[in-house]
């Protein structure tokens, strides 16, 4: 299939305004008379609030309000939560007790942010410290301190799924291994913290909201928590979002600011500072360990898998427990594994709450899985690539249904692996590594072959919460051709860097054969919008792309119908080219784009009877393959499409300090048809950089006394241009049979396989020493400690390799 | 992250800055590049009542390479020193160290004097000052005095400057030996981060290859940057080899008293101190040897 615009290297629609400094972020929204919020945060991981004295703060110049949980919680409702745990309530401000260090206790509203901070220091909170629990394993023990005593346990969710004959596989297999893999708490940490501005109009009784969001059901949740009808909250989606990849949920911030704006009758804005964001912004990602067991035969055939995953969601839950559920959709990775046991446990501790992060729990799972594959190869003395090649699902086996019930749409994993290995010149790379080792160095090659499930729907909600029957997860687009013949696409959510305006313009241009550069894309607000579930779960190329194409096809059909009516022929006799319609075989019988548009808007006497005047069409649809409830065993089709990535990375480690350096990096990638390759590559580069962070640097670390130790960019280490090497991406294209153009989602690319590949590379480097490391991030000190262990035990290979 | 309220005064001369310091003393902080001060104020870790801006004082921005010493004004930008061709040739240790100070962007604003006065024990320039035995010319409304680096650095973020004193000039001693080599190296989690450990070495050889002078220092492993004159004095008069570097590094590391933090334990820091000390000595010696 050849396309006019899809897949072509074309300028994006969004970038010019960003490059010119013309983006409009929440911080650019200046409402007349707007007031500013600063927050008072708990220094204790767990305490009873004995008293809050606000007099001194209220008396400070420029201060309008000091709000505490007592008033706020009485007048708003608790936020929604993804699993069935009604006693785990959560508001933006603590009431009675605090459950993590950094939790917001009071909000101060003042004329400027600086004044608000000055006054926040004057709020006197008296705490009675309470016992707390920081370690997730300790939190699971009987008698552990309860984070929410009313819930009766620290476990938010637990179930053991058994899909296929797992015990039989483990009994009959020739070999078994078991190990623990630990994923560090990291997040995407965008440059822009969360921000929201709100304005209550007493005349219209309506709350207007501008927010830095990437959040499904955001207007609805805001209205519910504020006890307002849905049509009293208008969320403006034409706000640029300065980065998210999952974390920009901001529901608690918005309910707080919406409440303040209404209560004070003044526009109010909260833009978190970095300290508020890192400690109290509730944006930490999965914090997880895996107890992995694999059963396999001597020839490398993997027969079964047991995964116990414990995820520490912190002190409250939003959608975070569901990050253990999404991996069910690709629980055996890209491999043929007939029997899988999965035992997810979501546990609470006195830490900052977890929120959605890029991949929604898939990257940690991929990391554990790929460490397992490498460990199987090592156990058997088998080549890691040969082991993967043997177990990867073959091209001719698609569509392929995995034990947990999802069917993978398409793929050619072997071709992608081959391309990646060719791109890095694998035999030469092995020679380079071996030469480095002979020279006394520690050097390793890492490989990972991982899936990127895409087309986000709500299937994991119903899987993890039997009381939830949400099977609809639609998206939509409206396309309009105005009187001048110009085309406008209307999308119904905000974007956080995914390039949706380019997506819509490209797809509509493709269908209508009109230049995407001339197509404008705008955003409705939440009261004028068609239904959308926001850009989560790598869904928009599929869902918004499909909706835009669907609406454009209806426009095209309308144009053809108008022409058929005027030529008194059937639509089949017509030819459509670049917006003009002519009679087949008689090109002089033609109605141009301009003429057809004029008829639609001005000449109802030339319109087919019954046809709506004007030229606009909407398209609303649900995620392909979605809509089912799980079977009693917990089998369900979750996401529809499955992209694939194969990473090959070469790492050298300074033997004396443990410092790793990534020397070479190739990522083979197949996400089907790319609508705009630059956007896909850009997201993949960023995803790999974030994956390097997760593997080597980034961690929200907690001290034993419950304090966040990495609450600034001095200690939360995001890799910079110095740490990210040149990245080479090699594309492959296996179209999806389920989508409009064969596209798959790809918003989480790179991050889903990079940590696994880097962990495998570091372990390959350590292998001659006979030691391994399965805990991320692998800091210099942690790697060195493993090396030192080998020195202490005097491994012979180590002695031989010494400088 | 907004600073608490403060008064601001822009000094147009050193005398004016000294007068303001005399008046406000403990209540005041000088601001030059602000690369450490501004974030600390924004996080409300520092709350000066007065901020005295010395960025307009042209007389504090000079760089003068003299026969015995490189003199730099306290407000000379790190980037200016880094790009100074004569410093690069005559005092390579300073240039080598500057490459590790933050990032290009922060060096464009940050000053050498600010880094020294801030006295972070893991910072690069204090280590160079300590290793080379730089002289600090201090000025107050009462007059001037000059003290050596080893007296200047008194602890983490603390110096021997009185509340009414400011740093006017730094005198970086030039070694006269033709065959001099130096090296600065450090280990940090990422490039541009605070060093977990840093090491600086400078070695001079005679025409026969015998050591005539040597200096070694370690940063990030004590309450101030550390120099080891007692250890390096032993090298004078000998031909240095691998064993000397390893031995000296081991002894220097043993004298360190590092702390533990999120990124590195005390044991790891002490181990890395030995590794980097040996590397710095080895590289400095190699450079000295390569001068014919």
Tab-separated table of C-alpha atoms in Angstrom, chain B residues 89-268:
chain	number	residue	atom	x	y	z
B	89	UNK	CA	49.368	26.211	28.862
B	90	UNK	CA	50.827	27.438	32.135
B	91	UNK	CA	48.336	25.966	34.616
B	92	UNK	CA	46.704	22.982	32.949
B	93	UNK	CA	45.436	21.590	36.270
B	94	UNK	CA	43.046	24.517	36.586
B	95	UNK	CA	41.726	24.027	33.071
B	96	UNK	CA	41.412	20.277	33.615
B	97	UNK	CA	39.430	20.849	36.797
B	98	UNK	CA	37.141	23.440	35.243
B	99	UNK	CA	35.928	20.917	32.679
B	100	UNK	CA	34.334	19.019	35.581
B	101	UNK	CA	32.621	22.036	37.138
B	102	UNK	CA	28.894	21.745	36.448
B	103	UNK	CA	28.084	22.272	32.801
B	104	UNK	CA	29.024	24.768	30.093
B	105	UNK	CA	25.902	26.755	30.897
B	106	UNK	CA	26.640	27.029	34.612
B	107	UNK	CA	30.307	27.854	33.972
B	108	UNK	CA	29.266	30.794	31.830
B	109	UNK	CA	27.760	32.360	34.930
B	110	UNK	CA	29.528	30.736	37.851
B	111	UNK	CA	32.688	32.364	39.182
B	112	UNK	CA	35.857	30.792	40.503
B	113	UNK	CA	35.734	33.020	43.573
B	114	UNK	CA	32.158	32.000	44.262
B	115	UNK	CA	33.054	28.337	44.146
B	116	UNK	CA	35.968	28.865	46.561
B	117	UNK	CA	33.926	30.993	48.967
B	118	UNK	CA	31.098	28.464	48.884
B	119	UNK	CA	33.660	25.833	49.976
B	120	UNK	CA	31.766	22.699	49.066
B	121	UNK	CA	34.183	19.896	50.007
B	122	UNK	CA	33.348	17.996	46.830
B	123	UNK	CA	33.827	20.982	44.505
B	124	UNK	CA	36.651	21.049	42.006
B	125	UNK	CA	38.163	24.515	42.380
B	126	UNK	CA	38.637	24.320	46.152
B	127	UNK	CA	40.543	21.086	45.571
B	128	UNK	CA	42.847	22.730	43.031
B	129	UNK	CA	43.397	25.647	45.405
B	130	UNK	CA	44.245	23.226	48.202
B	131	UNK	CA	46.577	21.107	46.074
B	132	UNK	CA	48.462	24.047	44.635
B	133	UNK	CA	48.471	25.973	47.916
B	134	UNK	CA	46.691	28.957	46.432
B	135	UNK	CA	46.687	32.257	48.299
B	136	UNK	CA	43.404	34.006	49.081
B	137	UNK	CA	43.418	37.771	49.212
B	138	UNK	CA	40.604	38.841	51.516
B	139	UNK	CA	39.275	42.361	51.794
B	140	UNK	CA	37.159	44.151	54.334
B	141	UNK	CA	36.436	47.763	55.144
B	142	UNK	CA	39.305	47.512	57.646
B	143	UNK	CA	41.864	46.387	55.071
B	144	UNK	CA	43.246	43.322	53.318
B	145	UNK	CA	44.900	40.093	54.365
B	146	UNK	CA	46.156	37.075	52.513
B	147	UNK	CA	45.802	33.520	53.750
B	148	UNK	CA	46.708	30.143	52.317
B	149	UNK	CA	44.088	27.727	51.069
B	150	UNK	CA	44.723	25.290	53.897
B	151	UNK	CA	43.736	27.969	56.414
B	152	UNK	CA	40.917	29.255	54.224
B	153	UNK	CA	38.892	26.041	54.086
B	154	UNK	CA	37.642	25.259	57.572
B	155	UNK	CA	34.780	22.826	56.971
B	156	UNK	CA	31.854	21.986	54.748
B	157	UNK	CA	30.579	25.274	53.288
B	158	UNK	CA	32.683	27.190	55.749
B	159	UNK	CA	35.793	29.316	55.418
B	160	UNK	CA	38.046	31.494	57.556
B	161	UNK	CA	36.477	34.649	56.145
B	162	UNK	CA	34.955	36.942	58.734
B	163	UNK	CA	31.343	38.070	58.151
B	164	UNK	CA	32.564	41.482	56.965
B	165	UNK	CA	35.218	40.054	54.617
B	166	UNK	CA	35.057	39.107	50.982
B	167	UNK	CA	37.348	37.325	48.580
B	168	UNK	CA	39.133	39.783	46.316
B	169	UNK	CA	41.752	37.755	44.471
B	170	UNK	CA	43.037	34.234	44.185
B	171	UNK	CA	46.767	33.679	43.670
B	172	UNK	CA	47.361	30.328	41.977
B	173	UNK	CA	51.067	29.429	42.232
B	174	UNK	CA	52.831	28.519	39.004
B	175	UNK	CA	55.387	25.727	39.154
B	176	UNK	CA	58.534	26.796	37.397
B	177	UNK	CA	59.783	23.317	36.465
B	178	UNK	CA	59.585	22.815	32.733
B	179	UNK	CA	58.769	19.123	33.042
B	180	UNK	CA	55.531	19.464	34.980
B	181	UNK	CA	52.450	17.355	34.414
B	182	UNK	CA	49.042	17.431	36.018
B	183	UNK	CA	45.748	15.591	36.082
B	184	UNK	CA	42.287	16.158	37.471
B	185	UNK	CA	39.795	13.337	37.535
B	186	UNK	CA	36.637	12.520	39.369
B	187	UNK	CA	33.808	10.066	39.700
B	188	UNK	CA	30.262	11.303	39.702
B	189	UNK	CA	27.008	9.551	38.952
B	190	UNK	CA	26.528	11.657	35.835
B	191	UNK	CA	28.774	14.127	34.118
B	192	UNK	CA	28.447	17.471	35.854
B	193	UNK	CA	27.120	16.095	39.139
B	194	UNK	CA	28.829	16.747	42.423
B	195	UNK	CA	31.815	14.454	42.638
B	196	UNK	CA	31.517	11.371	44.773
B	197	UNK	CA	35.317	11.585	44.816
B	198	UNK	CA	37.702	13.833	42.932
B	199	UNK	CA	41.473	13.669	42.658
B	200	UNK	CA	44.093	16.188	41.531
B	201	UNK	CA	47.805	15.602	41.076
B	202	UNK	CA	50.730	17.612	39.810
B	203	UNK	CA	54.244	16.259	39.414
B	204	UNK	CA	57.477	17.920	38.268
B	205	UNK	CA	60.493	15.956	37.069
B	206	UNK	CA	64.105	16.885	36.470
B	207	UNK	CA	65.852	16.139	33.212
B	208	UNK	CA	66.835	12.716	34.569
B	209	UNK	CA	63.208	11.854	35.297
B	210	UNK	CA	63.547	12.217	39.055
B	211	UNK	CA	60.679	13.787	40.925
B	212	UNK	CA	61.488	17.281	42.108
B	213	UNK	CA	58.040	18.219	43.333
B	214	UNK	CA	54.696	16.479	43.706
B	215	UNK	CA	51.250	17.315	44.974
B	216	UNK	CA	48.126	15.223	45.442
B	217	UNK	CA	44.676	16.097	46.634
B	218	UNK	CA	41.317	14.404	47.101
B	219	UNK	CA	37.880	15.961	47.179
B	220	UNK	CA	34.561	14.684	48.504
B	221	UNK	CA	36.175	12.522	51.145
B	222	UNK	CA	36.480	14.884	54.089
B	223	UNK	CA	35.064	18.069	55.529
B	224	UNK	CA	37.382	20.108	53.301
B	225	UNK	CA	39.339	19.238	50.169
B	226	UNK	CA	42.385	17.307	51.297
B	227	UNK	CA	46.036	17.662	50.254
B	228	UNK	CA	48.764	15.258	51.259
B	229	UNK	CA	52.042	17.219	51.397
B	230	UNK	CA	53.532	14.803	53.910
B	231	UNK	CA	53.023	11.847	51.583
B	232	UNK	CA	54.056	13.518	48.365
B	233	UNK	CA	57.257	14.936	49.928
B	234	UNK	CA	58.561	11.376	50.059
B	235	UNK	CA	58.513	11.164	46.291
B	236	UNK	CA	61.038	13.943	45.798
B	237	UNK	CA	64.369	12.746	44.488
B	238	UNK	CA	63.116	9.376	43.297
B	239	UNK	CA	62.128	7.925	39.967
B	240	UNK	CA	58.459	7.161	40.204
B	241	UNK	CA	56.867	3.937	39.123
B	242	UNK	CA	53.551	2.104	39.356
B	243	UNK	CA	54.244	0.881	42.881
B	244	UNK	CA	54.781	4.440	44.128
B	245	UNK	CA	51.454	5.593	42.735
B	246	UNK	CA	49.580	2.632	44.206
B	247	UNK	CA	51.310	2.920	47.563
B	248	UNK	CA	50.792	6.651	47.855
B	249	UNK	CA	47.173	6.365	46.752
B	250	UNK	CA	46.520	3.668	49.319
B	251	UNK	CA	47.980	5.759	52.103
B	252	UNK	CA	46.128	8.877	51.019
B	253	UNK	CA	42.834	6.970	50.840
B	254	UNK	CA	43.453	5.597	54.320
B	255	UNK	CA	43.675	9.147	55.640
B	256	UNK	CA	40.302	10.135	54.172
B	257	UNK	CA	37.199	10.355	56.268
B	258	UNK	CA	34.325	10.218	53.793
B	259	UNK	CA	30.647	10.173	54.643
B	260	UNK	CA	27.850	8.031	53.238
B	261	UNK	CA	24.911	9.257	51.230
B	262	UNK	CA	22.302	8.009	48.797
B	263	UNK	CA	24.809	7.555	45.992
B	264	UNK	CA	27.871	6.141	47.701
B	265	UNK	CA	28.818	4.559	50.993
B	266	UNK	CA	31.870	5.693	52.940
B	267	UNK	CA	33.604	2.412	52.071
B	268	UNK	CA	32.960	2.896	48.360
